[in-house]
Amino acid sequence: MSVTTLHRPTHRDALSALSAAFERGDMVTVFGRCTVEYDGRAASSLGRGDRLLILKPDGTALVHTDEQRTPVNWQPPGSEHRAAVRDGRLRVRSERENPDERLDVRFEQVHQVSALPVTGGRTVDVYGSEEDLRQRILDDPDLVEPGFQPEATERETAAGPVDVFGHDSEGRPVVVELKRRRVGPDAAGQLGRYVEALEREFPDGVEARGVLVAPSVTDRARELLAEKGLAFVAVDPPAATANGPDGEASAASEGEDG
Amino acid sequence: MSVTTLHRPTHRDALSALSAAFERGDMVTVFGRCTVEYDGRAASSLGRGDRLLILKPDGTALVHTDEQRTPVNWQPPGSEHRAAVRDGRLRVRSERENPDERLDVRFEQVHQVSALPVTGGRTVDVYGSEEDLRQRILDDPDLVEPGFQPEATERETAAGPVDVFGHDSEGRPVVVELKRRRVGPDAAGQLGRYVEALEREFPDGVEARGVLVAPSVTDRARELLAEKGLAFVAVDPPAATANGPDGEASAASEGEDG
DNA sequence: CAGTAGATATCGCCT
DNA sequence: AGGCGATGTCTACTG
């Protein structure tokens, strides 16, 4: 069976639909005028307005307005959704423990309820992440510097795992920290911690070197690198491939000034 | 007028609905079997499956499966949505510049299209954020240490703005870094940079102190703080208030093992 | 379970 | 437009 939709249902009918959808493990959308309360790691209150509530069978809850990529309120996976009618109004509560937090959506009016049985793939392959950059370095270590010899990835140190560890042409240990995008002061600090941790592993007098590999670096980060005696190597950012044109009939919506 | 819904529409009818919704500035949901391609800062490919596509009038696009809080694909606000029918199939493309990236959703089957006119508030008041912690410190500076005198918030330094700046009971400058939750090594590094930047502002010999204020700290971060001669002060995390019970009739869905 | 760091992070503020 | 840091970040991975 496919999607079930109720148009302007009564609050009780909306509850029945939610109940059945929960039972089937469907994904649910509720569009309606509501208020939202959250309490847990922080607390928040959202006044009356039209929002889209999404309830996933894995326990995720999302409340979206007509703006922003980030939901205005949410509950992470693993929460337990409950729906009820109180004082004649639909209420949805999503709750979890550890941390203890709950989301309450109280509907004044339910414009639409839909139950969506979902099948098919959920995992997406992403290219151009840090792991791809690592592979580029391993394939051609000279990108770091001539004569660089990579020996391990994710090598453990007291300060945490190092992206790439190896030795330079003169036999000195080298720590390589990879970033897929322009880096700020935090990355310089991270690399510095790794280098310090490594030097403590070796006998006194052995100096470890640190190399930050990224598309570019901010001024402040460059200063920090210089202070700590760390190197920076620029690499091309992951490239965006061009794509084809549009179709026959079309419609457009512009986000900025449309 | 209120929500418009098409149940199992033809691809052309779906396009008409999208076109009209874009024109009105409605929020749109499309549920259907589709593939998704993304190319931009990274690139990704998502095979056939049922997903919920949300198109917001501000240019946001979200593709959700039945799992996870994070959309499997998306486009940030400011993008331009276009819909078209090609080879008899609905295609939605959302595209933006700076950075140049695009999202392509190709539908094999459209289960449902809805256009949702949205009104009402979108801004949520959040309590328990770092700003609240700052206020607690300013109201009672002794929480940092007896005799602490706060003098400025967001005080600028060469390393960036310091959360709270002041002097201790002996007249030494103090940098306070606030975190609303348990902190790791990054926060220690951040505070260390601020203290170093401050000491450079003052004549040689003047020592600035650094205090990290947070609910708790990891072992590694504690070591880093000790190395850098920085202090840690524990404060209560923002408290969660209890809330009322459920309603008359109810339905439940459990995320984990339900 | 906690710790650690990546992410197409997003978002807001300020220069 | 870029830099910088907070976020109820979320998410995966490792010990």
XYZ file of C-alpha atoms (C1' of nucleotides) in Angstrom:
546
model
C 0.000 0.000 0.000
C 1.098 3.564 -0.546
C 0.707 6.976 0.985
C -2.299 7.768 3.177
C -3.431 11.363 3.412
C -6.057 13.119 5.488
C -7.072 16.604 4.463
C -8.189 18.892 7.291
C -9.002 15.953 9.570
C -10.546 16.236 12.997
C -8.022 15.979 15.785
C -9.359 12.530 16.642
C -9.069 11.311 13.067
C -5.552 12.691 12.914
C -4.746 10.685 16.036
C -6.139 7.534 14.452
C -3.989 8.078 11.390
C -0.878 8.607 13.535
C -1.688 5.544 15.557
C -1.956 3.362 12.455
C 1.177 4.882 10.933
C 3.207 4.207 14.079
C 1.964 0.644 13.980
C 3.064 0.195 10.369
C 6.419 1.919 10.849
C 5.550 4.619 8.336
C 7.157 8.000 8.139
C 4.613 10.655 9.092
C 4.152 14.295 8.146
C 1.754 16.579 9.964
C 1.153 20.074 8.675
C -0.764 22.362 10.973
C -0.969 25.385 13.223
C 0.788 24.570 16.469
C 2.988 25.609 19.356
C 6.176 23.757 20.264
C 7.905 23.298 23.605
C 11.273 21.681 24.105
C 13.023 20.810 27.332
C 16.231 18.896 27.802
C 19.853 19.876 27.129
C 18.411 23.364 26.787
C 14.815 24.584 26.717
C 12.804 26.459 24.118
C 9.384 27.761 23.352
C 7.872 28.428 19.955
C 4.688 30.444 19.551
C 1.732 29.723 17.315
C 2.321 29.188 13.611
C 2.067 26.790 10.679
C 4.783 24.138 10.685
C 5.629 20.827 9.141
C 6.180 18.051 11.674
C 8.030 14.956 10.477
C 8.022 11.790 12.557
C 10.341 8.995 11.469
C 9.977 5.366 12.514
C 13.526 5.443 13.948
C 12.374 7.966 16.555
C 13.505 11.149 14.819
C 11.209 14.173 15.056
C 11.639 17.359 13.011
C 9.712 20.625 13.137
C 10.253 22.814 10.093
C 9.102 26.325 9.322
C 9.250 27.804 5.820
C 12.802 29.038 6.414
C 16.248 27.642 7.131
C 17.906 24.334 6.564
C 17.947 23.572 10.287
C 14.667 22.468 11.907
C 13.323 24.986 14.395
C 12.900 22.107 16.866
C 13.710 18.420 16.760
C 14.299 15.202 18.590
C 17.176 12.870 17.630
C 16.761 9.213 16.555
C 15.910 6.808 19.343
C 13.191 8.954 20.806
C 9.740 7.625 21.444
C 6.847 9.345 19.713
C 3.459 9.506 21.388
C 0.318 11.114 20.076
C -2.784 11.974 22.063
C -5.849 14.152 22.008
C -6.222 16.418 25.008
C -8.924 19.043 25.350
C -9.945 18.084 21.829
C -6.538 18.984 20.400
C -3.903 16.750 18.866
C -0.679 16.630 20.833
C 2.502 14.895 19.815
C 5.254 14.262 22.308
C 8.643 12.839 21.421
C 10.815 11.878 24.340
C 14.135 10.211 25.029
C 16.463 9.436 27.905
C 20.209 10.010 28.098
C 20.045 12.824 27.805
C 16.562 13.235 29.169
C 14.700 15.527 26.813
C 11.299 15.924 25.289
C 9.518 17.765 22.527
C 5.855 18.759 22.718
C 3.859 19.827 19.691
C 0.345 21.055 20.391
C -1.890 21.514 17.393
C -4.517 24.158 17.194
C -5.475 23.082 13.712
C -4.384 20.103 11.629
C -4.221 20.967 7.942
C -2.940 17.628 6.751
C -1.677 14.268 7.989
C 0.199 11.865 5.737
C 1.650 8.441 6.380
C 4.446 7.391 4.066
C 5.709 3.799 3.852
C 9.374 4.064 2.899
C 11.431 1.519 0.997
C 14.754 1.627 -0.806
C 18.285 2.812 -0.142
C 19.154 5.262 2.589
C 22.934 5.345 2.387
C 24.576 7.885 0.155
C 28.101 7.699 -1.248
C 29.928 10.978 -0.776
C 33.045 11.872 -2.730
C 35.470 14.629 -1.868
C 35.602 14.057 1.893
C 38.758 14.042 3.960
C 39.221 10.351 3.293
C 39.567 11.051 -0.438
C 42.192 13.672 0.304
C 44.080 11.082 2.343
C 44.015 8.696 -0.589
C 45.407 11.416 -2.863
C 48.270 11.930 -0.404
C 48.999 8.212 -0.147
C 48.925 7.852 -3.927
C 51.345 10.744 -4.355
C 53.207 11.533 -1.098
C 55.240 14.195 -2.904
C 52.136 16.376 -2.657
C 53.144 16.841 0.982
C 56.815 17.370 0.151
C 59.465 15.693 -1.981
C 60.661 12.517 -0.336
C 57.854 12.208 2.187
C 57.300 8.572 3.196
C 53.859 7.840 4.656
C 53.823 4.917 7.073
C 50.488 4.915 8.875
C 47.060 6.515 8.883
C 45.065 7.203 12.016
C 48.214 6.537 14.028
C 47.428 6.771 17.717
C 49.146 9.328 19.935
C 48.488 10.582 23.440
C 46.682 13.526 21.846
C 44.503 11.395 19.582
C 44.823 9.754 16.162
C 47.028 11.415 13.533
C 45.709 11.539 9.945
C 48.962 10.496 8.250
C 52.250 9.668 9.947
C 55.585 9.157 8.194
C 59.156 10.368 7.798
C 60.738 13.069 5.676
C 63.696 12.665 3.316
C 66.080 13.229 6.218
C 64.478 10.619 8.429
C 62.599 12.954 10.749
C 59.124 11.917 11.914
C 56.331 13.905 10.251
C 52.718 14.416 11.315
C 50.298 15.330 8.518
C 46.907 16.810 9.341
C 44.406 16.875 6.469
C 41.531 19.282 5.988
C 39.225 19.272 3.004
C 38.529 22.998 3.273
C 40.109 26.263 4.313
C 41.376 26.000 7.870
C 41.272 28.309 10.888
C 43.178 28.462 14.187
C 41.594 25.271 15.531
C 43.358 23.106 12.948
C 46.711 24.673 13.802
C 46.112 23.897 17.471
C 45.097 20.346 16.663
C 48.264 19.712 14.628
C 50.383 21.318 17.344
C 48.964 18.952 19.955
C 49.777 15.940 17.796
C 53.361 17.064 17.213
C 53.922 17.705 20.907
C 52.459 14.323 21.830
C 54.716 12.596 19.316
C 57.881 14.316 20.519
C 57.187 13.018 23.990
C 57.131 9.489 22.624
C 60.646 9.838 21.240
C 63.935 10.256 23.110
C 64.906 13.811 23.984
C 66.336 15.693 21.053
C 64.281 14.010 18.338
C 62.194 16.685 16.673
C 58.913 15.824 15.019
C 57.620 18.000 12.198
C 54.028 18.936 11.505
C 52.447 19.630 8.113
C 48.942 20.959 7.612
C 47.513 20.008 4.217
C 44.457 21.986 3.104
C 43.165 24.093 0.209
C 44.006 27.327 2.055
C 44.513 28.878 5.481
C 43.328 32.016 7.316
C 45.805 34.694 8.397
C 45.440 33.929 12.077
C 45.957 30.217 11.483
C 49.035 30.977 9.389
C 50.492 32.996 12.271
C 49.775 30.197 14.711
C 51.456 27.680 12.427
C 54.523 29.918 12.166
C 54.700 30.309 15.947
C 54.600 26.578 16.463
C 57.062 25.881 13.654
C 54.494 23.984 11.599
C 54.315 23.856 7.830
C 51.401 24.450 5.486
C 50.932 22.822 2.102
C 48.183 23.918 -0.266
C 46.266 21.287 -2.210
C 43.420 21.673 -4.658
C 39.978 21.441 -3.094
C 37.769 18.554 -4.234
C 36.613 19.466 -7.736
C 32.987 19.983 -8.688
C 32.039 18.298 -11.929
C 29.791 20.099 -14.374
C 26.318 18.756 -15.103
C 23.696 18.693 -17.835
C 20.780 21.043 -18.638
C 17.106 21.128 -17.742
C 14.006 19.456 -19.151
C 11.132 20.365 -21.420
C 8.615 22.155 -19.280
C 9.887 23.963 -16.198
C 9.107 26.096 -13.186
C 11.499 28.109 -11.036
C 11.596 29.496 -7.499
C 14.339 31.843 -6.363
C 15.348 31.835 -2.750
C 16.906 35.269 -2.318
C 14.894 38.028 -3.920
C 12.419 35.800 -5.819
C -6.600 29.064 0.803
C -4.979 26.168 2.598
C -2.946 23.086 1.802
C -3.129 21.617 -1.711
C -2.463 17.910 -2.161
C -2.172 15.683 -5.187
C -2.353 11.942 -4.627
C -0.337 9.845 -7.094
C -0.341 12.594 -9.713
C 1.077 12.303 -13.206
C 4.526 13.808 -13.532
C 3.072 16.672 -15.524
C 0.410 17.385 -12.940
C 3.058 17.287 -10.244
C 5.043 19.858 -12.203
C 1.975 22.105 -12.464
C 1.474 21.887 -8.726
C 5.119 22.745 -8.073
C 4.945 25.619 -10.493
C 1.911 27.091 -8.770
C 3.427 26.537 -5.322
C 6.668 28.298 -6.287
C 4.573 31.180 -7.566
C 2.676 31.464 -4.285
C 5.756 31.071 -2.119
C 4.431 27.909 -0.505
C 6.499 25.288 1.190
C 6.390 22.084 -0.863
C 6.660 18.419 0.019
C 7.123 15.737 -2.610
C 7.033 12.105 -1.618
C 8.132 9.628 -4.230
C 10.564 7.073 -5.561
C 13.628 8.875 -6.805
C 17.387 9.064 -7.251
C 19.432 12.019 -5.988
C 22.676 13.504 -7.275
C 24.633 16.238 -5.564
C 27.677 18.107 -6.795
C 29.400 21.061 -5.187
C 31.613 21.300 -2.120
C 31.606 17.508 -2.326
C 29.676 15.140 -4.572
C 27.272 12.318 -3.851
C 24.992 9.822 -5.462
C 21.921 8.192 -3.957
C 20.260 5.181 -5.572
C 16.575 4.523 -6.053
C 14.268 4.704 -3.056
C 11.297 6.418 -1.444
C 12.143 9.820 0.024
C 10.529 12.979 1.229
C 11.658 16.098 -0.602
C 10.994 19.444 1.083
C 11.336 22.676 -0.871
C 11.147 25.905 1.106
C 10.396 29.308 -0.403
C 13.697 30.631 0.984
C 15.588 28.268 -1.307
C 16.222 25.451 1.143
C 15.929 21.891 -0.169
C 15.894 18.791 2.046
C 15.833 15.114 1.105
C 14.851 12.830 3.976
C 14.770 9.066 4.232
C 12.972 7.255 7.041
C 16.092 7.402 9.220
C 18.326 9.956 10.853
C 17.888 13.511 11.923
C 20.222 14.772 9.180
C 18.832 14.894 5.637
C 20.512 12.449 3.269
C 20.935 15.324 0.793
C 20.181 19.015 0.935
C 20.722 22.484 -0.434
C 21.106 25.506 1.869
C 18.852 28.602 1.830
C 19.377 30.964 -1.073
C 19.322 28.251 -3.692
C 17.039 28.393 -6.696
C 14.588 25.570 -7.169
C 13.580 24.488 -10.659
C 11.209 21.750 -11.622
C 10.844 20.186 -15.017
C 9.557 17.112 -16.776
C 12.118 15.295 -18.869
C 11.482 11.988 -20.597
C 8.108 12.035 -18.896
C 9.645 12.144 -15.404
C 9.559 14.898 -12.822
C 12.956 16.384 -12.053
C 13.726 18.940 -9.402
C 16.996 20.812 -9.417
C 18.116 23.170 -6.671
C 21.169 25.225 -7.435
C 23.223 28.017 -5.925
C 26.413 29.938 -6.541
C 29.166 30.743 -4.049
C 29.818 28.029 -3.536
C 28.645 26.609 -6.824
C 26.613 23.518 -6.061
C 23.501 21.763 -7.209
C 21.103 19.047 -6.181
C 19.199 16.905 -8.660
C 16.201 14.797 -7.702
C 14.817 12.558 -10.422
C 11.488 10.943 -9.711
C 10.545 7.563 -10.992
C 7.191 7.765 -9.276
C 5.462 10.604 -7.461
C 3.368 9.345 -4.566
C 2.245 12.729 -3.314
C 2.774 16.438 -3.842
C 1.626 18.999 -1.293
C 1.837 22.769 -1.244
C 1.803 24.245 2.242
C 1.164 27.958 2.768
C 3.014 28.866 5.952
C 2.201 31.692 8.336
C 3.163 32.515 11.886
C 6.311 32.709 13.984
C 9.547 31.070 12.988
C 11.911 32.295 15.706
C 12.335 30.169 18.782
C 13.595 31.362 22.159
C 16.223 29.018 23.525
C 17.180 29.001 27.185
C 20.282 27.434 28.613
C 22.712 28.574 25.910
C 26.167 29.956 26.548
C 24.755 33.459 26.824
C 22.685 32.387 29.834
C 25.786 30.966 31.447
C 27.524 34.301 30.921
C 24.661 36.073 32.640
C 24.934 33.709 35.597
C 28.642 34.538 35.852
C 28.031 38.274 35.649
C 25.283 38.054 38.270
C 27.550 36.127 40.612
C 31.235 36.481 39.661
C 32.225 34.430 42.702
C 31.139 31.394 40.686
C 34.427 31.812 38.839
C 36.429 32.438 42.004
C 36.106 34.579 45.123
C 36.930 38.184 44.345
C 36.745 37.888 40.570
C 35.826 41.229 38.973
C 34.349 40.972 35.478
C 34.977 44.015 33.318
C 34.038 43.153 29.767
C 32.359 40.511 27.638
C 33.447 39.640 24.127
C 36.641 41.594 24.744
C 38.716 41.658 21.580
C 42.192 40.162 21.494
C 44.583 39.258 18.691
C 43.317 35.683 19.029
C 39.641 36.598 18.888
C 36.979 37.789 21.338
C 37.178 36.591 24.945
C 33.917 35.531 26.631
C 34.520 37.350 29.940
C 37.523 39.475 30.839
C 38.326 40.804 34.298
C 40.769 40.835 37.182
C 41.269 38.562 40.157
C 41.438 39.585 43.808
C 45.155 40.296 43.434
C 44.736 42.496 40.383
C 45.900 40.010 37.756
C 44.088 39.956 34.405
C 41.803 36.940 33.969
C 40.359 35.392 30.821
C 37.198 33.336 31.290
C 36.043 30.925 28.596
C 32.503 29.608 28.980
C 31.119 26.324 27.697
C 27.594 25.116 28.270
C 28.592 21.461 28.104
C 31.452 19.105 28.884
C 34.609 20.247 27.146
C 37.369 18.487 25.239
C 40.899 19.459 24.174
C 39.698 22.060 21.682
C 38.350 24.317 24.414
C 41.648 24.137 26.316
C 43.481 25.185 23.181
C 41.067 28.033 22.585
C 41.527 29.409 26.102
C 45.289 29.014 25.831
C 45.351 31.114 22.652
C 43.375 33.877 24.343
C 45.691 33.967 27.374
C 48.779 34.091 25.176
C 47.320 36.889 23.080
C 46.489 38.904 26.184
C 49.940 38.523 27.703
C 51.417 39.997 24.556
C 49.276 43.086 25.033
C 50.720 43.737 28.468
C 54.257 44.742 29.470
C 56.697 41.878 29.974
C 56.253 40.196 33.321
C 52.504 40.675 33.612
C 50.921 37.240 33.731
C 47.370 36.699 32.553
C 45.350 33.845 33.992
C 42.863 31.651 32.180
C 39.777 29.995 33.635
C 37.613 27.508 31.798
C 34.049 27.420 33.126
C 31.975 24.391 32.114
C 29.896 21.575 33.620
C 32.808 19.127 33.314
C 35.984 18.323 31.403
C 37.542 15.259 29.735
C 40.803 13.774 31.056
C 42.828 14.858 28.052
C 41.476 18.378 28.267
C 42.306 18.481 31.969
C 45.885 17.514 31.201
C 46.141 20.196 28.552
C 44.807 22.791 30.968
C 47.370 21.728 33.573
C 50.198 21.957 31.031
C 49.208 25.454 30.072
C 48.672 26.540 33.668
C 44.976 27.133 33.126
C 42.232 26.663 35.705
C 38.952 24.795 35.475
C 35.794 25.679 37.360
C 32.771 23.373 37.353
C 29.311 24.905 37.080
C 25.921 23.226 36.981
C 24.659 22.488 33.484
C 21.479 24.275 32.422
C 18.627 22.557 34.287
C 15.785 20.744 32.576
C 12.367 21.546 33.999
C 9.831 18.807 34.518
C 6.653 18.773 32.457
C 3.073 17.525 32.536
C 1.472 14.214 31.475
C -0.266 12.941 28.366
C -3.821 13.149 27.072
C -6.912 10.978 26.896
C -6.451 8.752 23.883
C -2.915 7.975 22.791
C -0.617 6.153 20.391
C 3.073 5.400 20.747
C 6.015 4.614 18.462
C 9.364 3.549 19.847
C 12.502 4.367 17.944
C 14.984 1.821 19.225
C 13.573 -1.661 19.505
C 9.925 -0.813 18.949
C 29.369 4.217 27.439
C 32.625 8.163 26.883
C 36.115 10.505 23.961
C 37.484 12.365 19.764
C 37.181 14.613 15.369
C 34.742 15.174 10.684
C 30.861 17.486 8.164
C 28.381 19.426 1.547
C 28.166 20.886 8.881
C 24.576 25.348 9.634
C 24.055 29.805 11.632
C 24.822 34.404 13.454
C 27.804 38.190 14.416
C 31.274 41.245 13.309
C 35.089 43.231 10.510
C 32.351 38.455 1.513
C 35.468 36.273 4.955
C 36.766 35.155 9.644
C 35.400 33.248 13.860
C 32.997 30.637 17.292
C 28.445 28.453 19.174
C 25.213 24.726 18.317
C 19.828 21.290 22.077
C 25.074 20.710 16.687
C 24.758 15.425 14.374
C 27.389 11.416 13.090
C 30.776 7.701 12.870
C 34.433 5.390 14.976
C 37.282 3.639 18.602
C 38.527 1.868 23.251
